Short mmCIF file of C-alpha atoms in Angstrom, two decimals:
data_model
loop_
_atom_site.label_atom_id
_atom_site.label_comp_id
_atom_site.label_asym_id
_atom_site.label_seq_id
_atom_site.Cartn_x
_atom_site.Cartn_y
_atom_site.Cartn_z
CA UNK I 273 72.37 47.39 149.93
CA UNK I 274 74.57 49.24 147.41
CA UNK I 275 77.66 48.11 145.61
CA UNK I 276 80.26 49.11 143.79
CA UNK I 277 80.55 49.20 140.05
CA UNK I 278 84.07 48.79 138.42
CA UNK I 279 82.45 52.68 137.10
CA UNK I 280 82.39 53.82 141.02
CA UNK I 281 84.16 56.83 140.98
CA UNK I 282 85.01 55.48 144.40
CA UNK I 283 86.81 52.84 143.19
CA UNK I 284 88.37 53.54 140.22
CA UNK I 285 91.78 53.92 140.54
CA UNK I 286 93.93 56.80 139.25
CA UNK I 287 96.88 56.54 137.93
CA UNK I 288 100.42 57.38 139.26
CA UNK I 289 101.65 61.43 138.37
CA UNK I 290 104.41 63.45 139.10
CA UNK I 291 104.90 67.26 139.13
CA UNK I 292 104.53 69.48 136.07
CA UNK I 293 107.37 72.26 136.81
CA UNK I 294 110.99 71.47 134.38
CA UNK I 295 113.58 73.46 135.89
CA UNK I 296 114.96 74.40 139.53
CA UNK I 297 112.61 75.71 142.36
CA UNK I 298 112.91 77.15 145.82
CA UNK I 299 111.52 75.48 148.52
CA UNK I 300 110.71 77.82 151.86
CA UNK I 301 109.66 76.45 155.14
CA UNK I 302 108.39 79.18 156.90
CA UNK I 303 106.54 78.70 160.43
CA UNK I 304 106.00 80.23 164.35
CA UNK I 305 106.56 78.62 167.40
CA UNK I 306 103.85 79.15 170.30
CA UNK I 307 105.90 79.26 173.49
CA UNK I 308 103.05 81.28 175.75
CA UNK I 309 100.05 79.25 173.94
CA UNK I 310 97.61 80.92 177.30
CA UNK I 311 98.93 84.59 175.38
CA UNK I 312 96.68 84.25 172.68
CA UNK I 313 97.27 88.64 172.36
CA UNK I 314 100.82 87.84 171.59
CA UNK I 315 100.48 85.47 169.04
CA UNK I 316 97.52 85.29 167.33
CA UNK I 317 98.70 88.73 165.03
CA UNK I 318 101.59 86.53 163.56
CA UNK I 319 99.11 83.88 163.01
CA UNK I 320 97.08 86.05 161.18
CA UNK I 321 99.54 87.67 158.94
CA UNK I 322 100.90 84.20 156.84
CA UNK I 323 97.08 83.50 155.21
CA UNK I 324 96.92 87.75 154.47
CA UNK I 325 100.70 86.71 152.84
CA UNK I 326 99.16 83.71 151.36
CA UNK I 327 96.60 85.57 150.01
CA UNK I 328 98.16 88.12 148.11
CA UNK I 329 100.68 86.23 146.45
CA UNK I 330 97.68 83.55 145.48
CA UNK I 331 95.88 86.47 144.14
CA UNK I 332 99.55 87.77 142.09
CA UNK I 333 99.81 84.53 140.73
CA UNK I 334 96.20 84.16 139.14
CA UNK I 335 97.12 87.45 137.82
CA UNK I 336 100.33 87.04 136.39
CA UNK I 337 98.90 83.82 134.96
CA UNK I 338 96.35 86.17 133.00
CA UNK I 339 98.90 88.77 131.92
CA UNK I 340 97.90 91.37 134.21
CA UNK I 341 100.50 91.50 136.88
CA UNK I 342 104.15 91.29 137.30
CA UNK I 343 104.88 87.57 138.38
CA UNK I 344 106.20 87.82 142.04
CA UNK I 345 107.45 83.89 140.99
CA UNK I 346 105.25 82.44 144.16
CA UNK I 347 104.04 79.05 142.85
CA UNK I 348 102.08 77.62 145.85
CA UNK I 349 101.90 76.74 149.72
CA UNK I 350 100.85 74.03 151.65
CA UNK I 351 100.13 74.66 155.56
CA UNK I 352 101.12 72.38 158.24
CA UNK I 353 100.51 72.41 162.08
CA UNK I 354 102.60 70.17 163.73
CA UNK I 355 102.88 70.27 168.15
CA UNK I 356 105.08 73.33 168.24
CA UNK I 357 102.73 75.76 165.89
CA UNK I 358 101.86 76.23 162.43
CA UNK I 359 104.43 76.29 159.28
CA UNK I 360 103.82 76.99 155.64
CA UNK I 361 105.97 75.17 153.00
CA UNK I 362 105.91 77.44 150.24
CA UNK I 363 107.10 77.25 146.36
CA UNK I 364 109.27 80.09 144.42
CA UNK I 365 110.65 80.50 140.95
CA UNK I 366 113.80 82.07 142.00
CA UNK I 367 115.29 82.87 145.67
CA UNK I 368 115.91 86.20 144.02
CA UNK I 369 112.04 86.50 143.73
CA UNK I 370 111.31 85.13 147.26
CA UNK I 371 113.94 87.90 148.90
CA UNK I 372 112.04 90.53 146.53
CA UNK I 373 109.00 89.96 147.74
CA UNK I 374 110.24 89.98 151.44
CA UNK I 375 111.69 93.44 150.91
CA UNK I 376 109.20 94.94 149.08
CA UNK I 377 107.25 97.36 151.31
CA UNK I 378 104.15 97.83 149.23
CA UNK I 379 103.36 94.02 150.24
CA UNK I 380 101.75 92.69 152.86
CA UNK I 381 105.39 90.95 154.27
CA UNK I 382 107.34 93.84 155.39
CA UNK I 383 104.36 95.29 157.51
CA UNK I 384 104.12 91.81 159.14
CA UNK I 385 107.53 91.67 159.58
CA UNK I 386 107.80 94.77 161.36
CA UNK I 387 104.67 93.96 163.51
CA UNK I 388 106.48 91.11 164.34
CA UNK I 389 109.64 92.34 165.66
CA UNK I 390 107.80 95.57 167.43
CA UNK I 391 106.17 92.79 169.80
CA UNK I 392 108.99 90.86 170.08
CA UNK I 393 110.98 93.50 171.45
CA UNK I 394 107.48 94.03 173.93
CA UNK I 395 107.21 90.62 174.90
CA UNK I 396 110.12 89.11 174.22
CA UNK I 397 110.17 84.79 174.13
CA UNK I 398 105.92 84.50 173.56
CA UNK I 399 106.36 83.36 170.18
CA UNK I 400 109.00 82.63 167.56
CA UNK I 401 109.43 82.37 163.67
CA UNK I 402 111.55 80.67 161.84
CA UNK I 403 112.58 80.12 158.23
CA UNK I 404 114.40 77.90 156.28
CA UNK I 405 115.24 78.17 152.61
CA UNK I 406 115.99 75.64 150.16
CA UNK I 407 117.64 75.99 146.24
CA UNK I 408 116.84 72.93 144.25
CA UNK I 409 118.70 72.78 140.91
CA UNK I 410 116.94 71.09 137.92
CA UNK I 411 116.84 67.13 138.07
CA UNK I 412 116.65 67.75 142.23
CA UNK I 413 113.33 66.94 142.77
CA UNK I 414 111.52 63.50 142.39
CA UNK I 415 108.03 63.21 143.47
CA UNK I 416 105.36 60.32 143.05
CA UNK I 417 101.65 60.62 143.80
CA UNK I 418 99.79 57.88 143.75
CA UNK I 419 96.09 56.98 143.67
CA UNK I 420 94.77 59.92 143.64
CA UNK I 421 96.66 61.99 145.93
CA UNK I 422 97.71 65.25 146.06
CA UNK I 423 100.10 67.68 148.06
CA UNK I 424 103.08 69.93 148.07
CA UNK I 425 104.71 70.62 144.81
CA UNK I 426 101.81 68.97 142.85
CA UNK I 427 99.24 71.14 144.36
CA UNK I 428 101.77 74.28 143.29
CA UNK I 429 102.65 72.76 139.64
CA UNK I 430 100.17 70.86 138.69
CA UNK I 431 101.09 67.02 137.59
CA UNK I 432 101.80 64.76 134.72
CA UNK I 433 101.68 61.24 134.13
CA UNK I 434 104.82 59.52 135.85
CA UNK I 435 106.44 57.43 132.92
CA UNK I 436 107.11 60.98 131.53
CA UNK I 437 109.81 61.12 134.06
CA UNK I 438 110.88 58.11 134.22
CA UNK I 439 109.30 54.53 136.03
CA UNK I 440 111.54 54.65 138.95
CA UNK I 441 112.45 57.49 141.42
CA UNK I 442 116.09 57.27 140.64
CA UNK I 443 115.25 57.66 137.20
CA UNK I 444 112.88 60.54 137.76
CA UNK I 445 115.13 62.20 140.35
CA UNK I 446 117.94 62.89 137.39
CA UNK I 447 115.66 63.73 134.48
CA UNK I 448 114.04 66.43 133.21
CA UNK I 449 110.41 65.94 131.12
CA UNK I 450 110.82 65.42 128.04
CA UNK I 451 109.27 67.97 125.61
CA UNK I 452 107.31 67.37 122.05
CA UNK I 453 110.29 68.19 119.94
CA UNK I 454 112.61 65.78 121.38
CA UNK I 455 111.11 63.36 119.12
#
């Protein structure tokens, strides 16, 4: 019979992090709600557009990280499916960037969008979207993630060790990271 070793990956235990981003962020909830779920023909094309989104801002993003494309300022997603339908919780830089991108007609948004409301206007009441936008100003955000997990605004930002915000989430909530040359 095997055991564990205090060396068990399995077992070890990580230790607490927080996110990585300094600064304000945008938080967008963005999802569809299924009200004909027997009409998969009226739905399933706004379904499909959010990954094709997803997609080409993920792709931007690896980009811009290399210095070969214009930062959109998309810094991750998370999908969710909860009873209603699906939403994506998404991560900006700016709201000004997240409106750009929605406008801009060379991406994949504004054909979606316009797919969207053609149906609609078809078949009105089969499905809905929704949005919801959110404008976090620096020292608004506290997150902990503990024991190895990860999700949301770590997944977009990447983590650091906790005590670098502070031990407690009151303390973390108000604080900004400190950097190297603040001694």
């Amino acid at each position: 019979m095997p055991t564990s070793t205090p060396t068990d990956p399995a077992r070890k235990r990580s230790m607490p992090v927080t996110h990585a981003r300094d600064g304000g962020l945008v938080v967008f909830h963005i999802g569809m709600t299924i009200h004909r779920p027997f009409r998969p023909d009226l739905w399933l094309p706004v379904f499909r557009a959010m990954p094709t989104m997803l997609a080409e801002l993920g792709r931007n993003r690896a980009a811009a990280d290399r210095g070969e494309a214009e930062d959109l300022g998309f810094l991750g997603a998370q999908t969710l499916f909860g009873a209603r339908g699906p939403w994506v919780v998404q991560y900006w830089n700016s709201v000004d960037q997240l409106y750009a991108y929605a406008r801009d007609t060379g991406r994949a948004h504004m054909p979606a969008w316009r797919d969207f409301n053609a149906t609609a206007r078809k078949n009105p009441g089969a499905v809905g979207i929704w949005h919801e936008t959110y404008v976090v100003e620096e020292g608004g955000v506290e997150t902990f993630y503990g024991n190895g997990a990860r999700a949301g605004l770590a997944t977009a930002t990447g983590t650091i060790p906790l005590g670098r915000r502070g031990t407690t989430a009151r303390e973390r909530l108000s604080r900004r990271t400190p950097s190297p040359s603040d001694g």
